[in-house]
Structures are given as C-alpha cells and as structure tokens.
Amino acid sequence: MPMSEREKMAAGEWYCCLDDELDLLRRQARLAVHAHITLPPDERGAMAPALRALFAGVAPDVFIESPFHCSYGINITLGERVYFNAGCTILDSGRVIIGDRSMFGPGVQIYCAEHHKEAALRSAGIEIARPVSIGSDVWIGGGAIILGGVTIGKGAIVGAGAVVTRDVPAGATVVGNPARIR
C-alpha cells in the first residue's frame, strides 16, 4: 500500500502539502492557535488548553506568550520550563524537539519545510520536512530564524537576528546571517 502524504512527511520524504489530511491537521492547529491568541491572559494562563493538547509532548511548566503560531503542532515536543516570547512561529512539518529550560526571544521562527527547487514541483506543493532539535538550556535571541535539519547543542546561544543554517555545537554562541560561531 502506498504511503499517505502525512506518512511521507513524517518519514522525511518528499510529499505534497496540498493534501486533504494535511489540510485538516493545519486547520486543527489554526483553531488551537486562535484559542491561545484570543483567550484573555488570566484564562489562558501559560498556554491555552487547546494548544497544549495539540502538541506531541509538552511539560506542565512551559510558557508561551501570545501571539504564537505553528502549522501542525503535532510534531512539537517541549521540555520543562521552555519559554517562548511573543510572536514566535514554528512551521513544524518536521519534528521539533526543544530541551528543558530553553528560551526564545520575541519573533523567533523555526522552519522545517524545504520547498522543491524545481519550479513545477514547488508550485504543485512538493516539499520535504527537515527536523529541528534544540538542546537544553539554549537561548535563542529575538528575530532569529532556524532552518530545518539543524541541531542546536545544549547550552548554546543564538544571537538576535541570526539565521541558523547549520548545526550549532553545545555551548557555542552563533551570530549573523548565516550564523557563525563568535
């Protein structure tokens, strides 16, 4: 039996994002994100219940400021005391795993999808999902962008506005576009 587009996405193979099952999953994510954004802070608490239920795994003490956006949510796992400042986005077509006590400045973006380089395939919705792994005790500065396929080691620092296109070793500080060790 051939793999579904969702199965291909999860397996890290080329898939078509213009798929009914994936559309439904994105719709569910939009509803959960909307609940998170629109609930009054006193009712929402650290995270709207609908958003918490969407994630693959989330520690009880994670705090996500509003607004926040994710494309699926089901591919996101967040460790203990993870903090997202306002305006963060995770386009989680691939698995995104974030370790304990990692902090994200405002406007941080994580992009797992890589669109096809061939124009005809790109316009047909063909893409591939690359995972992102972020270790414990990582600090990501405001406005940083992390591309798919990247691993950021424990205790690393990503400077504000950096564009991370390659792995970052544990304990390293990277800055710039593309991000380089400082």
mmCIF file of the C-alpha atoms, coordinates in Angstrom:
data_MODEL
# 
_entry.id   MODEL 
# 
loop_
_atom_site.group_PDB 
_atom_site.id 
_atom_site.type_symbol 
_atom_site.label_atom_id 
_atom_site.label_alt_id 
_atom_site.label_comp_id 
_atom_site.label_asym_id 
_atom_site.label_entity_id 
_atom_site.label_seq_id 
_atom_site.pdbx_PDB_ins_code 
_atom_site.Cartn_x 
_atom_site.Cartn_y 
_atom_site.Cartn_z 
_atom_site.occupancy 
_atom_site.B_iso_or_equiv 
_atom_site.pdbx_formal_charge 
_atom_site.auth_seq_id 
_atom_site.auth_comp_id 
_atom_site.auth_asym_id 
_atom_site.auth_atom_id 
_atom_site.pdbx_PDB_model_num 
ATOM 1   C CA . MET A 1 1   ? 0.000  0.000  0.000   1.00 0.00 ? 1   MET A CA 1 
ATOM 2   C CA . PRO A 1 2   ? 1.411  3.437  -0.908  1.00 0.00 ? 2   PRO A CA 1 
ATOM 3   C CA . MET A 1 3   ? 2.268  5.869  1.887   1.00 0.00 ? 3   MET A CA 1 
ATOM 4   C CA . SER A 1 4   ? -0.054 8.773  2.611   1.00 0.00 ? 4   SER A CA 1 
ATOM 5   C CA . GLU A 1 5   ? 1.309  12.325 2.286   1.00 0.00 ? 5   GLU A CA 1 
ATOM 6   C CA . ARG A 1 6   ? 1.298  12.558 6.099   1.00 0.00 ? 6   ARG A CA 1 
ATOM 7   C CA . GLU A 1 7   ? 3.349  9.364  6.346   1.00 0.00 ? 7   GLU A CA 1 
ATOM 8   C CA . LYS A 1 8   ? 5.792  10.669 3.741   1.00 0.00 ? 8   LYS A CA 1 
ATOM 9   C CA . MET A 1 9   ? 6.093  13.954 5.659   1.00 0.00 ? 9   MET A CA 1 
ATOM 10  C CA . ALA A 1 10  ? 6.774  12.091 8.928   1.00 0.00 ? 10  ALA A CA 1 
ATOM 11  C CA . ALA A 1 11  ? 9.342  9.850  7.218   1.00 0.00 ? 11  ALA A CA 1 
ATOM 12  C CA . GLY A 1 12  ? 11.303 12.830 5.850   1.00 0.00 ? 12  GLY A CA 1 
ATOM 13  C CA . GLU A 1 13  ? 10.426 12.030 2.239   1.00 0.00 ? 13  GLU A CA 1 
ATOM 14  C CA . TRP A 1 14  ? 9.164  14.385 -0.463  1.00 0.00 ? 14  TRP A CA 1 
ATOM 15  C CA . TYR A 1 15  ? 5.406  14.854 -0.046  1.00 0.00 ? 15  TYR A CA 1 
ATOM 16  C CA . CYS A 1 16  ? 2.607  17.064 -1.332  1.00 0.00 ? 16  CYS A CA 1 
ATOM 17  C CA . CYS A 1 17  ? 1.417  19.622 1.218   1.00 0.00 ? 17  CYS A CA 1 
ATOM 18  C CA . LEU A 1 18  ? -1.753 20.164 -0.850  1.00 0.00 ? 18  LEU A CA 1 
ATOM 19  C CA . ASP A 1 19  ? -3.423 17.146 0.739   1.00 0.00 ? 19  ASP A CA 1 
ATOM 20  C CA . ASP A 1 20  ? -6.815 16.843 2.451   1.00 0.00 ? 20  ASP A CA 1 
ATOM 21  C CA . GLU A 1 21  ? -5.474 15.098 5.571   1.00 0.00 ? 21  GLU A CA 1 
ATOM 22  C CA . LEU A 1 22  ? -2.709 17.688 5.987   1.00 0.00 ? 22  LEU A CA 1 
ATOM 23  C CA . ASP A 1 23  ? -5.233 20.497 5.396   1.00 0.00 ? 23  ASP A CA 1 
ATOM 24  C CA . LEU A 1 24  ? -7.354 19.099 8.237   1.00 0.00 ? 24  LEU A CA 1 
ATOM 25  C CA . LEU A 1 25  ? -4.354 18.937 10.570  1.00 0.00 ? 25  LEU A CA 1 
ATOM 26  C CA . ARG A 1 26  ? -3.404 22.540 9.739   1.00 0.00 ? 26  ARG A CA 1 
ATOM 27  C CA . ARG A 1 27  ? -6.999 23.609 10.389  1.00 0.00 ? 27  ARG A CA 1 
ATOM 28  C CA . GLN A 1 28  ? -6.918 21.965 13.823  1.00 0.00 ? 28  GLN A CA 1 
ATOM 29  C CA . ALA A 1 29  ? -3.674 23.797 14.561  1.00 0.00 ? 29  ALA A CA 1 
ATOM 30  C CA . ARG A 1 30  ? -5.153 27.137 13.449  1.00 0.00 ? 30  ARG A CA 1 
ATOM 31  C CA . LEU A 1 31  ? -8.099 26.606 15.810  1.00 0.00 ? 31  LEU A CA 1 
ATOM 32  C CA . ALA A 1 32  ? -5.797 25.823 18.753  1.00 0.00 ? 32  ALA A CA 1 
ATOM 33  C CA . VAL A 1 33  ? -3.556 28.806 17.938  1.00 0.00 ? 33  VAL A CA 1 
ATOM 34  C CA . HIS A 1 34  ? -6.636 31.041 17.670  1.00 0.00 ? 34  HIS A CA 1 
ATOM 35  C CA . ALA A 1 35  ? -7.801 29.898 21.111  1.00 0.00 ? 35  ALA A CA 1 
ATOM 36  C CA . HIS A 1 36  ? -4.356 30.697 22.520  1.00 0.00 ? 36  HIS A CA 1 
ATOM 37  C CA . ILE A 1 37  ? -4.290 34.148 20.957  1.00 0.00 ? 37  ILE A CA 1 
ATOM 38  C CA . THR A 1 38  ? -7.851 35.153 21.811  1.00 0.00 ? 38  THR A CA 1 
ATOM 39  C CA . LEU A 1 39  ? -8.243 33.866 25.372  1.00 0.00 ? 39  LEU A CA 1 
ATOM 40  C CA . PRO A 1 40  ? -7.756 36.586 27.976  1.00 0.00 ? 40  PRO A CA 1 
ATOM 41  C CA . PRO A 1 41  ? -4.376 36.104 29.702  1.00 0.00 ? 41  PRO A CA 1 
ATOM 42  C CA . ASP A 1 42  ? -5.996 35.207 33.044  1.00 0.00 ? 42  ASP A CA 1 
ATOM 43  C CA . GLU A 1 43  ? -7.994 32.436 31.371  1.00 0.00 ? 43  GLU A CA 1 
ATOM 44  C CA . ARG A 1 44  ? -5.206 31.271 29.077  1.00 0.00 ? 44  ARG A CA 1 
ATOM 45  C CA . GLY A 1 45  ? -2.533 31.018 31.743  1.00 0.00 ? 45  GLY A CA 1 
ATOM 46  C CA . ALA A 1 46  ? 0.807  29.745 30.485  1.00 0.00 ? 46  ALA A CA 1 
ATOM 47  C CA . MET A 1 47  ? -0.793 28.178 27.417  1.00 0.00 ? 47  MET A CA 1 
ATOM 48  C CA . ALA A 1 48  ? -4.332 27.699 26.100  1.00 0.00 ? 48  ALA A CA 1 
ATOM 49  C CA . PRO A 1 49  ? -5.568 24.166 26.816  1.00 0.00 ? 49  PRO A CA 1 
ATOM 50  C CA . ALA A 1 50  ? -6.324 23.606 23.120  1.00 0.00 ? 50  ALA A CA 1 
ATOM 51  C CA . LEU A 1 51  ? -2.721 24.425 22.198  1.00 0.00 ? 51  LEU A CA 1 
ATOM 52  C CA . ARG A 1 52  ? -1.333 22.198 24.956  1.00 0.00 ? 52  ARG A CA 1 
ATOM 53  C CA . ALA A 1 53  ? -3.494 19.303 23.714  1.00 0.00 ? 53  ALA A CA 1 
ATOM 54  C CA . LEU A 1 54  ? -2.228 19.781 20.157  1.00 0.00 ? 54  LEU A CA 1 
ATOM 55  C CA . PHE A 1 55  ? 1.486  19.246 20.868  1.00 0.00 ? 55  PHE A CA 1 
ATOM 56  C CA . ALA A 1 56  ? 3.173  15.845 20.698  1.00 0.00 ? 56  ALA A CA 1 
ATOM 57  C CA . GLY A 1 57  ? 4.601  16.444 24.163  1.00 0.00 ? 57  GLY A CA 1 
ATOM 58  C CA . VAL A 1 58  ? 4.706  19.404 26.495  1.00 0.00 ? 58  VAL A CA 1 
ATOM 59  C CA . ALA A 1 59  ? 5.936  19.728 30.078  1.00 0.00 ? 59  ALA A CA 1 
ATOM 60  C CA . PRO A 1 60  ? 3.450  21.244 32.533  1.00 0.00 ? 60  PRO A CA 1 
ATOM 61  C CA . ASP A 1 61  ? 5.544  24.377 33.163  1.00 0.00 ? 61  ASP A CA 1 
ATOM 62  C CA . VAL A 1 62  ? 6.019  25.561 29.548  1.00 0.00 ? 62  VAL A CA 1 
ATOM 63  C CA . PHE A 1 63  ? 5.042  29.209 28.957  1.00 0.00 ? 63  PHE A CA 1 
ATOM 64  C CA . ILE A 1 64  ? 4.101  30.532 25.513  1.00 0.00 ? 64  ILE A CA 1 
ATOM 65  C CA . GLU A 1 65  ? 3.370  34.240 25.155  1.00 0.00 ? 65  GLU A CA 1 
ATOM 66  C CA . SER A 1 66  ? 0.762  35.363 22.659  1.00 0.00 ? 66  SER A CA 1 
ATOM 67  C CA . PRO A 1 67  ? 0.754  35.634 19.721  1.00 0.00 ? 67  PRO A CA 1 
ATOM 68  C CA . PHE A 1 68  ? 2.211  32.286 18.705  1.00 0.00 ? 68  PHE A CA 1 
ATOM 69  C CA . HIS A 1 69  ? 1.822  30.259 15.518  1.00 0.00 ? 69  HIS A CA 1 
ATOM 70  C CA . CYS A 1 70  ? 2.510  26.681 14.491  1.00 0.00 ? 70  CYS A CA 1 
ATOM 71  C CA . SER A 1 71  ? 1.485  24.867 11.326  1.00 0.00 ? 71  SER A CA 1 
ATOM 72  C CA . TYR A 1 72  ? 0.646  21.435 12.772  1.00 0.00 ? 72  TYR A CA 1 
ATOM 73  C CA . GLY A 1 73  ? 1.610  21.342 16.450  1.00 0.00 ? 73  GLY A CA 1 
ATOM 74  C CA . ILE A 1 74  ? 1.574  17.550 16.429  1.00 0.00 ? 74  ILE A CA 1 
ATOM 75  C CA . ASN A 1 75  ? 5.300  17.473 15.654  1.00 0.00 ? 75  ASN A CA 1 
ATOM 76  C CA . ILE A 1 76  ? 6.365  19.703 18.566  1.00 0.00 ? 76  ILE A CA 1 
ATOM 77  C CA . THR A 1 77  ? 7.797  18.399 21.848  1.00 0.00 ? 77  THR A CA 1 
ATOM 78  C CA . LEU A 1 78  ? 8.698  20.909 24.578  1.00 0.00 ? 78  LEU A CA 1 
ATOM 79  C CA . GLY A 1 79  ? 10.743 20.126 27.684  1.00 0.00 ? 79  GLY A CA 1 
ATOM 80  C CA . GLU A 1 80  ? 10.452 21.573 31.173  1.00 0.00 ? 80  GLU A CA 1 
ATOM 81  C CA . ARG A 1 81  ? 10.385 25.356 31.678  1.00 0.00 ? 81  ARG A CA 1 
ATOM 82  C CA . VAL A 1 82  ? 10.617 26.176 27.960  1.00 0.00 ? 82  VAL A CA 1 
ATOM 83  C CA . TYR A 1 83  ? 9.694  29.817 27.349  1.00 0.00 ? 83  TYR A CA 1 
ATOM 84  C CA . PHE A 1 84  ? 8.547  31.450 24.094  1.00 0.00 ? 84  PHE A CA 1 
ATOM 85  C CA . ASN A 1 85  ? 8.303  35.228 23.992  1.00 0.00 ? 85  ASN A CA 1 
ATOM 86  C CA . ALA A 1 86  ? 5.659  36.968 21.857  1.00 0.00 ? 86  ALA A CA 1 
ATOM 87  C CA . GLY A 1 87  ? 5.450  36.455 18.110  1.00 0.00 ? 87  GLY A CA 1 
ATOM 88  C CA . CYS A 1 88  ? 7.229  33.114 17.760  1.00 0.00 ? 88  CYS A CA 1 
ATOM 89  C CA . THR A 1 89  ? 6.421  30.772 14.853  1.00 0.00 ? 89  THR A CA 1 
ATOM 90  C CA . ILE A 1 90  ? 7.139  27.069 14.421  1.00 0.00 ? 90  ILE A CA 1 
ATOM 91  C CA . LEU A 1 91  ? 6.374  25.648 10.979  1.00 0.00 ? 91  LEU A CA 1 
ATOM 92  C CA . ASP A 1 92  ? 6.541  22.070 12.180  1.00 0.00 ? 92  ASP A CA 1 
ATOM 93  C CA . SER A 1 93  ? 6.140  19.862 9.143   1.00 0.00 ? 93  SER A CA 1 
ATOM 94  C CA . GLY A 1 94  ? 9.142  18.051 10.639  1.00 0.00 ? 94  GLY A CA 1 
ATOM 95  C CA . ARG A 1 95  ? 9.686  17.003 14.222  1.00 0.00 ? 95  ARG A CA 1 
ATOM 96  C CA . VAL A 1 96  ? 10.731 19.867 16.534  1.00 0.00 ? 96  VAL A CA 1 
ATOM 97  C CA . ILE A 1 97  ? 12.182 18.831 19.886  1.00 0.00 ? 97  ILE A CA 1 
ATOM 98  C CA . ILE A 1 98  ? 13.155 21.507 22.393  1.00 0.00 ? 98  ILE A CA 1 
ATOM 99  C CA . GLY A 1 99  ? 15.046 20.672 25.569  1.00 0.00 ? 99  GLY A CA 1 
ATOM 100 C CA . ASP A 1 100 ? 14.457 21.792 29.138  1.00 0.00 ? 100 ASP A CA 1 
ATOM 101 C CA . ARG A 1 101 ? 14.881 25.436 30.142  1.00 0.00 ? 101 ARG A CA 1 
ATOM 102 C CA . SER A 1 102 ? 15.395 26.737 26.613  1.00 0.00 ? 102 SER A CA 1 
ATOM 103 C CA . MET A 1 103 ? 14.291 30.321 25.995  1.00 0.00 ? 103 MET A CA 1 
ATOM 104 C CA . PHE A 1 104 ? 13.146 32.032 22.805  1.00 0.00 ? 104 PHE A CA 1 
ATOM 105 C CA . GLY A 1 105 ? 13.161 35.790 22.304  1.00 0.00 ? 105 GLY A CA 1 
ATOM 106 C CA . PRO A 1 106 ? 10.353 37.607 20.504  1.00 0.00 ? 106 PRO A CA 1 
ATOM 107 C CA . GLY A 1 107 ? 9.755  36.760 16.872  1.00 0.00 ? 107 GLY A CA 1 
ATOM 108 C CA . VAL A 1 108 ? 11.888 33.612 16.709  1.00 0.00 ? 108 VAL A CA 1 
ATOM 109 C CA . GLN A 1 109 ? 10.993 31.427 13.730  1.00 0.00 ? 109 GLN A CA 1 
ATOM 110 C CA . ILE A 1 110 ? 11.623 27.722 13.131  1.00 0.00 ? 110 ILE A CA 1 
ATOM 111 C CA . TYR A 1 111 ? 11.051 26.465 9.578   1.00 0.00 ? 111 TYR A CA 1 
ATOM 112 C CA . CYS A 1 112 ? 11.082 22.701 8.933   1.00 0.00 ? 112 CYS A CA 1 
ATOM 113 C CA . ALA A 1 113 ? 9.710  22.711 5.382   1.00 0.00 ? 113 ALA A CA 1 
ATOM 114 C CA . GLU A 1 114 ? 12.037 22.884 2.409   1.00 0.00 ? 114 GLU A CA 1 
ATOM 115 C CA . HIS A 1 115 ? 10.221 23.554 -0.836  1.00 0.00 ? 115 HIS A CA 1 
ATOM 116 C CA . HIS A 1 116 ? 11.327 21.823 -4.002  1.00 0.00 ? 116 HIS A CA 1 
ATOM 117 C CA . LYS A 1 117 ? 13.915 23.679 -6.082  1.00 0.00 ? 117 LYS A CA 1 
ATOM 118 C CA . GLU A 1 118 ? 12.205 22.751 -9.343  1.00 0.00 ? 118 GLU A CA 1 
ATOM 119 C CA . ALA A 1 119 ? 9.501  25.379 -10.013 1.00 0.00 ? 119 ALA A CA 1 
ATOM 120 C CA . ALA A 1 120 ? 6.871  22.984 -11.399 1.00 0.00 ? 120 ALA A CA 1 
ATOM 121 C CA . LEU A 1 121 ? 7.166  20.669 -8.384  1.00 0.00 ? 121 LEU A CA 1 
ATOM 122 C CA . ARG A 1 122 ? 7.255  23.602 -5.966  1.00 0.00 ? 122 ARG A CA 1 
ATOM 123 C CA . SER A 1 123 ? 4.044  25.031 -7.434  1.00 0.00 ? 123 SER A CA 1 
ATOM 124 C CA . ALA A 1 124 ? 2.476  21.559 -7.122  1.00 0.00 ? 124 ALA A CA 1 
ATOM 125 C CA . GLY A 1 125 ? 3.105  21.707 -3.346  1.00 0.00 ? 125 GLY A CA 1 
ATOM 126 C CA . ILE A 1 126 ? 6.034  19.304 -3.208  1.00 0.00 ? 126 ILE A CA 1 
ATOM 127 C CA . GLU A 1 127 ? 8.235  19.781 -0.155  1.00 0.00 ? 127 GLU A CA 1 
ATOM 128 C CA . ILE A 1 128 ? 10.293 17.839 2.357   1.00 0.00 ? 128 ILE A CA 1 
ATOM 129 C CA . ALA A 1 129 ? 10.243 18.146 6.151   1.00 0.00 ? 129 ALA A CA 1 
ATOM 130 C CA . ARG A 1 130 ? 13.552 18.516 7.992   1.00 0.00 ? 130 ARG A CA 1 
ATOM 131 C CA . PRO A 1 131 ? 13.581 18.065 11.790  1.00 0.00 ? 131 PRO A CA 1 
ATOM 132 C CA . VAL A 1 132 ? 14.932 20.607 14.272  1.00 0.00 ? 132 VAL A CA 1 
ATOM 133 C CA . SER A 1 133 ? 16.452 19.637 17.597  1.00 0.00 ? 133 SER A CA 1 
ATOM 134 C CA . ILE A 1 134 ? 17.293 22.202 20.257  1.00 0.00 ? 134 ILE A CA 1 
ATOM 135 C CA . GLY A 1 135 ? 19.092 21.073 23.387  1.00 0.00 ? 135 GLY A CA 1 
ATOM 136 C CA . SER A 1 136 ? 18.525 22.055 26.996  1.00 0.00 ? 136 SER A CA 1 
ATOM 137 C CA . ASP A 1 137 ? 19.465 25.487 28.340  1.00 0.00 ? 137 ASP A CA 1 
ATOM 138 C CA . VAL A 1 138 ? 19.607 27.105 24.891  1.00 0.00 ? 138 VAL A CA 1 
ATOM 139 C CA . TRP A 1 139 ? 18.929 30.808 24.433  1.00 0.00 ? 139 TRP A CA 1 
ATOM 140 C CA . ILE A 1 140 ? 17.628 31.966 21.047  1.00 0.00 ? 140 ILE A CA 1 
ATOM 141 C CA . GLY A 1 141 ? 17.708 35.751 20.605  1.00 0.00 ? 141 GLY A CA 1 
ATOM 142 C CA . GLY A 1 142 ? 14.819 37.755 19.196  1.00 0.00 ? 142 GLY A CA 1 
ATOM 143 C CA . GLY A 1 143 ? 14.153 37.534 15.485  1.00 0.00 ? 143 GLY A CA 1 
ATOM 144 C CA . ALA A 1 144 ? 16.428 34.531 14.941  1.00 0.00 ? 144 ALA A CA 1 
ATOM 145 C CA . ILE A 1 145 ? 15.494 32.057 12.204  1.00 0.00 ? 145 ILE A CA 1 
ATOM 146 C CA . ILE A 1 146 ? 16.286 28.350 12.498  1.00 0.00 ? 146 ILE A CA 1 
ATOM 147 C CA . LEU A 1 147 ? 16.074 26.298 9.323   1.00 0.00 ? 147 LEU A CA 1 
ATOM 148 C CA . GLY A 1 148 ? 15.100 22.649 9.039   1.00 0.00 ? 148 GLY A CA 1 
ATOM 149 C CA . GLY A 1 149 ? 17.684 19.960 9.553   1.00 0.00 ? 149 GLY A CA 1 
ATOM 150 C CA . VAL A 1 150 ? 19.501 21.943 12.261  1.00 0.00 ? 150 VAL A CA 1 
ATOM 151 C CA . THR A 1 151 ? 20.563 20.674 15.683  1.00 0.00 ? 151 THR A CA 1 
ATOM 152 C CA . ILE A 1 152 ? 21.482 23.218 18.354  1.00 0.00 ? 152 ILE A CA 1 
ATOM 153 C CA . GLY A 1 153 ? 23.525 21.750 21.178  1.00 0.00 ? 153 GLY A CA 1 
ATOM 154 C CA . LYS A 1 154 ? 22.981 22.074 24.910  1.00 0.00 ? 154 LYS A CA 1 
ATOM 155 C CA . GLY A 1 155 ? 23.759 25.492 26.377  1.00 0.00 ? 155 GLY A CA 1 
ATOM 156 C CA . ALA A 1 156 ? 24.256 27.199 23.009  1.00 0.00 ? 156 ALA A CA 1 
ATOM 157 C CA . ILE A 1 157 ? 23.327 30.823 22.342  1.00 0.00 ? 157 ILE A CA 1 
ATOM 158 C CA . VAL A 1 158 ? 21.897 32.082 19.041  1.00 0.00 ? 158 VAL A CA 1 
ATOM 159 C CA . GLY A 1 159 ? 22.240 35.849 18.709  1.00 0.00 ? 159 GLY A CA 1 
ATOM 160 C CA . ALA A 1 160 ? 19.297 38.082 17.872  1.00 0.00 ? 160 ALA A CA 1 
ATOM 161 C CA . GLY A 1 161 ? 18.540 38.136 14.161  1.00 0.00 ? 161 GLY A CA 1 
ATOM 162 C CA . ALA A 1 162 ? 20.824 35.182 13.362  1.00 0.00 ? 162 ALA A CA 1 
ATOM 163 C CA . VAL A 1 163 ? 19.873 32.807 10.547  1.00 0.00 ? 163 VAL A CA 1 
ATOM 164 C CA . VAL A 1 164 ? 20.887 29.299 11.590  1.00 0.00 ? 164 VAL A CA 1 
ATOM 165 C CA . THR A 1 165 ? 21.512 27.111 8.546   1.00 0.00 ? 165 THR A CA 1 
ATOM 166 C CA . ARG A 1 166 ? 23.912 24.578 10.126  1.00 0.00 ? 166 ARG A CA 1 
ATOM 167 C CA . ASP A 1 167 ? 24.280 22.678 13.385  1.00 0.00 ? 167 ASP A CA 1 
ATOM 168 C CA . VAL A 1 168 ? 25.438 24.643 16.427  1.00 0.00 ? 168 VAL A CA 1 
ATOM 169 C CA . PRO A 1 169 ? 27.774 22.817 18.835  1.00 0.00 ? 169 PRO A CA 1 
ATOM 170 C CA . ALA A 1 170 ? 26.942 22.589 22.541  1.00 0.00 ? 170 ALA A CA 1 
ATOM 171 C CA . GLY A 1 171 ? 27.994 25.716 24.410  1.00 0.00 ? 171 GLY A CA 1 
ATOM 172 C CA . ALA A 1 172 ? 28.733 27.739 21.265  1.00 0.00 ? 172 ALA A CA 1 
ATOM 173 C CA . THR A 1 173 ? 27.492 31.253 20.522  1.00 0.00 ? 173 THR A CA 1 
ATOM 174 C CA . VAL A 1 174 ? 26.491 31.981 16.928  1.00 0.00 ? 174 VAL A CA 1 
ATOM 175 C CA . VAL A 1 175 ? 25.562 35.290 15.322  1.00 0.00 ? 175 VAL A CA 1 
ATOM 176 C CA . GLY A 1 176 ? 24.918 36.717 11.864  1.00 0.00 ? 176 GLY A CA 1 
ATOM 177 C CA . ASN A 1 177 ? 23.441 35.637 8.544   1.00 0.00 ? 177 ASN A CA 1 
ATOM 178 C CA . PRO A 1 178 ? 24.332 32.889 8.045   1.00 0.00 ? 178 PRO A CA 1 
ATOM 179 C CA . ALA A 1 179 ? 25.041 32.249 11.720  1.00 0.00 ? 179 ALA A CA 1 
ATOM 180 C CA . ARG A 1 180 ? 28.695 31.646 12.535  1.00 0.00 ? 180 ARG A CA 1 
ATOM 181 C CA . ILE A 1 181 ? 30.492 30.867 15.780  1.00 0.00 ? 181 ILE A CA 1 
ATOM 182 C CA . ARG A 1 182 ? 31.571 34.019 17.535  1.00 0.00 ? 182 ARG A CA 1 
# 
